[in-house]
mmCIF file of C-alpha atoms in Angstrom:
data_model
loop_
_atom_site.group_PDB
_atom_site.id
_atom_site.type_symbol
_atom_site.label_atom_id
_atom_site.label_comp_id
_atom_site.label_asym_id
_atom_site.label_seq_id
_atom_site.Cartn_x
_atom_site.Cartn_y
_atom_site.Cartn_z
ATOM 1 C CA MET U 1 -49.476 74.742 -29.743
ATOM 2 C CA LEU U 2 -47.641 72.903 -32.488
ATOM 3 C CA GLN U 3 -44.323 74.440 -31.512
ATOM 4 C CA SER U 4 -44.727 73.494 -27.932
ATOM 5 C CA THR U 5 -45.487 69.839 -28.970
ATOM 6 C CA LEU U 6 -42.422 69.743 -31.152
ATOM 7 C CA ASN U 7 -40.249 71.177 -28.354
ATOM 8 C CA GLU U 8 -41.635 68.547 -25.936
ATOM 9 C CA PHE U 9 -40.899 65.764 -28.444
ATOM 10 C CA SER U 10 -37.270 66.944 -29.032
ATOM 11 C CA ARG U 11 -36.734 67.003 -25.284
ATOM 12 C CA SER U 12 -37.993 63.487 -24.787
ATOM 13 C CA GLU U 13 -36.056 61.974 -27.717
ATOM 14 C CA PRO U 14 -32.327 62.081 -26.914
ATOM 15 C CA GLN U 15 -30.344 63.803 -29.676
ATOM 16 C CA PRO U 16 -27.296 62.010 -31.133
ATOM 17 C CA GLN U 17 -23.925 63.346 -30.167
ATOM 18 C CA CYS U 18 -22.443 64.885 -33.263
ATOM 19 C CA PRO U 19 -19.036 66.596 -33.697
ATOM 20 C CA LEU U 20 -20.495 68.733 -36.578
ATOM 21 C CA CYS U 21 -23.371 70.050 -34.533
ATOM 22 C CA SER U 22 -21.330 70.716 -31.354
ATOM 23 C CA ASN U 23 -17.714 70.749 -30.199
ATOM 24 C CA LEU U 24 -17.274 67.306 -28.835
ATOM 25 C CA PRO U 25 -13.783 65.913 -27.854
ATOM 26 C CA ALA U 26 -12.416 63.210 -30.152
ATOM 27 C CA ASP U 27 -11.904 60.752 -27.295
ATOM 28 C CA GLU U 28 -15.594 60.229 -26.816
ATOM 29 C CA LYS U 29 -15.494 57.123 -29.047
ATOM 30 C CA LEU U 30 -18.638 58.293 -30.727
ATOM 31 C CA TYR U 31 -18.074 55.773 -33.595
ATOM 32 C CA ARG U 32 -19.658 53.168 -31.336
ATOM 33 C CA GLU U 33 -22.897 55.071 -31.106
ATOM 34 C CA ARG U 34 -25.548 54.020 -33.662
ATOM 35 C CA LYS U 35 -27.500 57.256 -33.519
ATOM 36 C CA THR U 36 -24.344 59.338 -34.121
ATOM 37 C CA LEU U 37 -23.360 57.182 -37.061
ATOM 38 C CA VAL U 38 -26.833 57.397 -38.639
ATOM 39 C CA HIS U 39 -27.036 61.047 -37.963
ATOM 40 C CA LEU U 40 -23.677 61.821 -39.716
ATOM 41 C CA TYR U 41 -24.494 59.461 -42.571
ATOM 42 C CA LYS U 42 -28.072 60.514 -43.297
ATOM 43 C CA ASP U 43 -28.491 64.077 -41.905
ATOM 44 C CA HIS U 44 -25.051 65.322 -42.811
ATOM 45 C CA ASN U 45 -24.681 63.175 -45.948
ATOM 46 C CA ARG U 46 -21.198 62.085 -44.866
ATOM 47 C CA THR U 47 -19.301 59.151 -46.338
ATOM 48 C CA GLN U 48 -17.731 56.556 -44.074
ATOM 49 C CA LYS U 49 -14.332 58.030 -44.818
ATOM 50 C CA GLU U 50 -15.557 61.537 -43.798
ATOM 51 C CA ILE U 51 -17.206 60.088 -40.692
ATOM 52 C CA ALA U 52 -13.900 58.465 -39.770
ATOM 53 C CA SER U 53 -12.195 61.812 -40.054
ATOM 54 C CA ASP U 54 -14.985 63.549 -38.075
ATOM 55 C CA LEU U 55 -14.695 60.977 -35.259
ATOM 56 C CA ASP U 56 -10.874 60.646 -35.346
ATOM 57 C CA CYS U 57 -10.695 56.922 -36.117
ATOM 58 C CA SER U 58 -10.043 54.770 -39.204
ATOM 59 C CA ARG U 59 -12.564 54.106 -41.917
ATOM 60 C CA THR U 60 -12.292 50.411 -41.136
ATOM 61 C CA THR U 61 -13.508 51.136 -37.508
ATOM 62 C CA VAL U 62 -16.511 53.104 -38.895
ATOM 63 C CA LYS U 63 -17.272 50.339 -41.366
ATOM 64 C CA THR U 64 -17.135 47.762 -38.566
ATOM 65 C CA TRP U 65 -19.502 49.701 -36.394
ATOM 66 C CA PHE U 66 -21.874 50.272 -39.355
ATOM 67 C CA LYS U 67 -21.875 46.513 -39.781
ATOM 68 C CA LYS U 68 -22.290 45.823 -35.965
ATOM 69 C CA HIS U 69 -25.277 48.221 -35.863
ATOM 70 C CA ASP U 70 -26.696 46.854 -39.132
ATOM 71 C CA ILE U 71 -26.591 50.298 -40.811
ATOM 72 C CA THR U 72 -27.100 49.801 -44.455
ATOM 73 C CA THR U 73 -25.508 52.118 -46.948
ATOM 74 C CA SER U 74 -27.526 52.935 -50.020
ATOM 75 C CA ARG U 75 -24.938 54.729 -52.084
ATOM 76 C CA PHE U 76 -21.424 54.235 -53.198
ATOM 77 C CA GLU U 77 -18.940 56.129 -51.177
ATOM 78 C CA TYR U 78 -17.309 57.428 -54.395
ATOM 79 C CA GLU U 79 -19.026 58.212 -57.663
ATOM 80 C CA ILE U 80 -16.801 57.081 -60.552
ATOM 81 C CA PRO U 81 -18.384 57.660 -63.904
ATOM 82 C CA LYS U 82 -17.738 54.977 -66.553
ATOM 83 C CA PRO U 83 -16.376 57.385 -69.111
ATOM 84 C CA LYS U 84 -13.820 58.811 -66.637
ATOM 85 C CA LEU U 85 -12.829 55.369 -65.459
ATOM 86 C CA ASN U 86 -12.341 54.174 -69.107
ATOM 87 C CA GLU U 87 -10.263 57.256 -69.843
ATOM 88 C CA TRP U 88 -7.988 56.831 -66.833
ATOM 89 C CA TYR U 89 -7.633 53.082 -67.155
ATOM 90 C CA HIS U 90 -7.466 52.540 -70.992
ATOM 91 C CA ASP U 91 -6.490 55.880 -72.534
ATOM 92 C CA ARG U 92 -3.996 57.032 -69.838
ATOM 93 C CA GLU U 93 -3.089 53.526 -68.858
ATOM 94 C CA TRP U 94 -3.200 54.269 -65.123
ATOM 95 C CA THR U 95 -3.169 51.344 -62.762
ATOM 96 C CA ILE U 96 -6.190 50.741 -60.557
ATOM 97 C CA GLN U 97 -4.102 51.788 -57.551
ATOM 98 C CA GLN U 98 -3.155 55.078 -59.348
ATOM 99 C CA ILE U 99 -6.838 55.710 -60.054
ATOM 100 C CA ALA U 100 -7.656 55.015 -56.396
ATOM 101 C CA ASP U 101 -4.941 57.389 -55.166
ATOM 102 C CA HIS U 102 -6.142 60.050 -57.626
ATOM 103 C CA ILE U 103 -9.813 59.805 -56.357
ATOM 104 C CA GLY U 104 -8.735 59.306 -52.727
ATOM 105 C CA CYS U 105 -10.489 55.912 -52.337
ATOM 106 C CA SER U 106 -9.327 52.288 -51.939
ATOM 107 C CA TYR U 107 -8.129 49.907 -54.640
ATOM 108 C CA LEU U 108 -11.283 47.779 -54.094
ATOM 109 C CA ALA U 109 -13.593 50.724 -54.673
ATOM 110 C CA VAL U 110 -12.191 51.222 -58.112
ATOM 111 C CA HIS U 111 -12.011 47.412 -58.792
ATOM 112 C CA HIS U 112 -15.703 47.079 -57.893
ATOM 113 C CA ARG U 113 -16.776 50.012 -60.131
ATOM 114 C CA MET U 114 -14.829 48.552 -63.055
ATOM 115 C CA GLU U 115 -16.742 45.248 -62.516
ATOM 116 C CA LEU U 116 -20.036 47.149 -62.217
ATOM 117 C CA HIS U 117 -19.364 49.104 -65.405
ATOM 118 C CA GLY U 118 -18.034 45.941 -67.311
ATOM 119 C CA ILE U 119 -14.635 47.539 -67.963
ATOM 120 C CA GLU U 120 -12.280 44.939 -69.276
ATOM 121 C CA ARG U 121 -9.075 44.589 -67.405
ATOM 122 C CA ARG U 122 -5.597 44.878 -69.016
ATOM 123 C CA PRO U 123 -3.178 41.996 -68.475
ATOM 124 C CA SER U 124 -0.990 42.886 -65.487
ATOM 125 C CA ARG U 125 2.184 41.669 -67.240
ATOM 126 C CA LEU U 126 3.000 40.647 -70.765
ATOM 127 C CA PRO U 127 3.711 36.869 -70.858
ATOM 128 C CA ASP U 128 7.004 37.358 -72.907
ATOM 129 C CA ASP U 129 8.406 39.854 -70.416
ATOM 130 C CA PRO U 130 11.736 38.325 -69.242
ATOM 131 C CA ASP U 131 11.644 40.102 -65.923
ATOM 132 C CA ALA U 132 8.185 38.868 -64.940
ATOM 133 C CA ASP U 133 8.150 36.419 -62.027
ATOM 134 C CA LEU U 134 4.782 34.669 -62.517
ATOM 135 C CA ARG U 135 4.934 32.957 -59.038
ATOM 136 C CA TYR U 136 2.678 35.801 -57.750
ATOM 137 C CA ARG U 137 -0.162 34.008 -59.586
ATOM 138 C CA ASP U 138 0.364 30.763 -57.495
ATOM 139 C CA GLU U 139 -1.925 30.609 -54.418
ATOM 140 C CA SER U 140 0.525 28.670 -52.142
ATOM 141 C CA PHE U 141 3.380 31.061 -52.987
ATOM 142 C CA LEU U 142 1.197 34.133 -52.151
ATOM 143 C CA ARG U 143 -0.008 32.594 -48.906
ATOM 144 C CA GLU U 144 3.500 31.677 -47.817
ATOM 145 C CA LYS U 145 4.985 35.148 -48.618
ATOM 146 C CA TYR U 146 2.049 37.286 -47.586
ATOM 147 C CA HIS U 147 0.850 35.548 -44.458
ATOM 148 C CA GLY U 148 3.719 33.229 -43.639
ATOM 149 C CA GLU U 149 6.651 35.643 -44.064
ATOM 150 C CA GLY U 150 4.548 38.767 -43.556
ATOM 151 C CA LEU U 151 5.580 40.481 -46.788
ATOM 152 C CA SER U 152 3.556 43.534 -47.799
ATOM 153 C CA LYS U 153 1.841 43.777 -51.167
ATOM 154 C CA GLY U 154 4.445 46.328 -52.196
ATOM 155 C CA GLU U 155 7.278 44.008 -51.159
ATOM 156 C CA LEU U 156 5.681 41.113 -53.094
ATOM 157 C CA ALA U 157 5.323 43.274 -56.135
ATOM 158 C CA GLU U 158 8.911 44.351 -55.988
ATOM 159 C CA LEU U 159 9.987 40.639 -55.431
ATOM 160 C CA CYS U 160 8.088 39.529 -58.528
ATOM 161 C CA SER U 161 8.732 42.664 -60.711
ATOM 162 C CA VAL U 162 4.983 43.253 -61.109
ATOM 163 C CA THR U 163 2.637 46.022 -59.899
ATOM 164 C CA GLU U 164 1.119 46.179 -56.491
ATOM 165 C CA SER U 165 -2.314 45.992 -58.212
ATOM 166 C CA ALA U 166 -1.230 42.698 -59.852
ATOM 167 C CA ILE U 167 -0.599 41.334 -56.336
ATOM 168 C CA GLN U 168 -3.883 42.710 -55.118
ATOM 169 C CA ALA U 169 -5.735 41.067 -58.071
ATOM 170 C CA SER U 170 -4.073 37.694 -57.297
ATOM 171 C CA LEU U 171 -4.984 37.962 -53.588
ATOM 172 C CA LEU U 172 -8.599 38.585 -54.627
ATOM 173 C CA ARG U 173 -8.581 35.793 -57.204
ATOM 174 C CA HIS U 174 -7.396 33.310 -54.601
ATOM 175 C CA ASP U 175 -9.708 34.669 -51.967
ATOM 176 C CA ILE U 176 -6.752 35.346 -49.654
ATOM 177 C CA ASP U 177 -7.698 37.701 -46.790
ATOM 178 C CA ALA U 178 -5.793 40.948 -46.721
ATOM 179 C CA ARG U 179 -4.298 42.115 -43.456
ATOM 180 C CA SER U 180 -6.143 44.672 -41.430
ATOM 181 C CA TYR U 181 -4.848 48.156 -41.290
ATOM 182 C CA SER U 182 -3.732 47.700 -37.662
ATOM 183 C CA ALA U 183 -2.025 44.358 -38.397
ATOM 184 C CA ALA U 184 -0.135 45.957 -41.344
ATOM 185 C CA GLN U 185 0.957 48.900 -39.008
ATOM 186 C CA ARG U 186 2.108 46.356 -36.365
ATOM 187 C CA LEU U 187 4.196 44.422 -38.970
ATOM 188 C CA ARG U 188 5.764 47.636 -40.214
ATOM 189 C CA ARG U 189 6.926 48.452 -36.616
ATOM 190 C CA GLU U 190 8.560 45.066 -36.128
#
């Protein structure tokens, strides 16, 4: 009796379309489906990055649809223990970008964990370095070069003889919006 009731319930409740549970084509645009996103996130314990890979789209797309559907995330996408982060950042003197590349996450994911763990940041450039071009710390210079001229963070870093993470930190400090992935791709093609 109980089994027939469960079977009846499962037939009445539509199941989410899931590329992990069945062979679905990638062009289904399943990233738009709330049930599919929740199913992958909760039932399969997938991160947004993994869901993006499963659904053949960008992580930004998945993040956008999570937000549109008001799906809350209750865990960090990446676990970065404080001792490991300290070792990489202070002992090995890796940049935040190098740590992010090593883990396979974004610069901001590492930056937020450093803030969460209270890990003190190194200065991005020594003040007495003759090659340092400190204009990257100026908000109007950054806005003009980044948004006005369309320079990438890497191009700005090269122009100012600093690291890309120093440019990223300045953009964050001045609350300058970074370009979306698609906008950056478009600029590269031009």
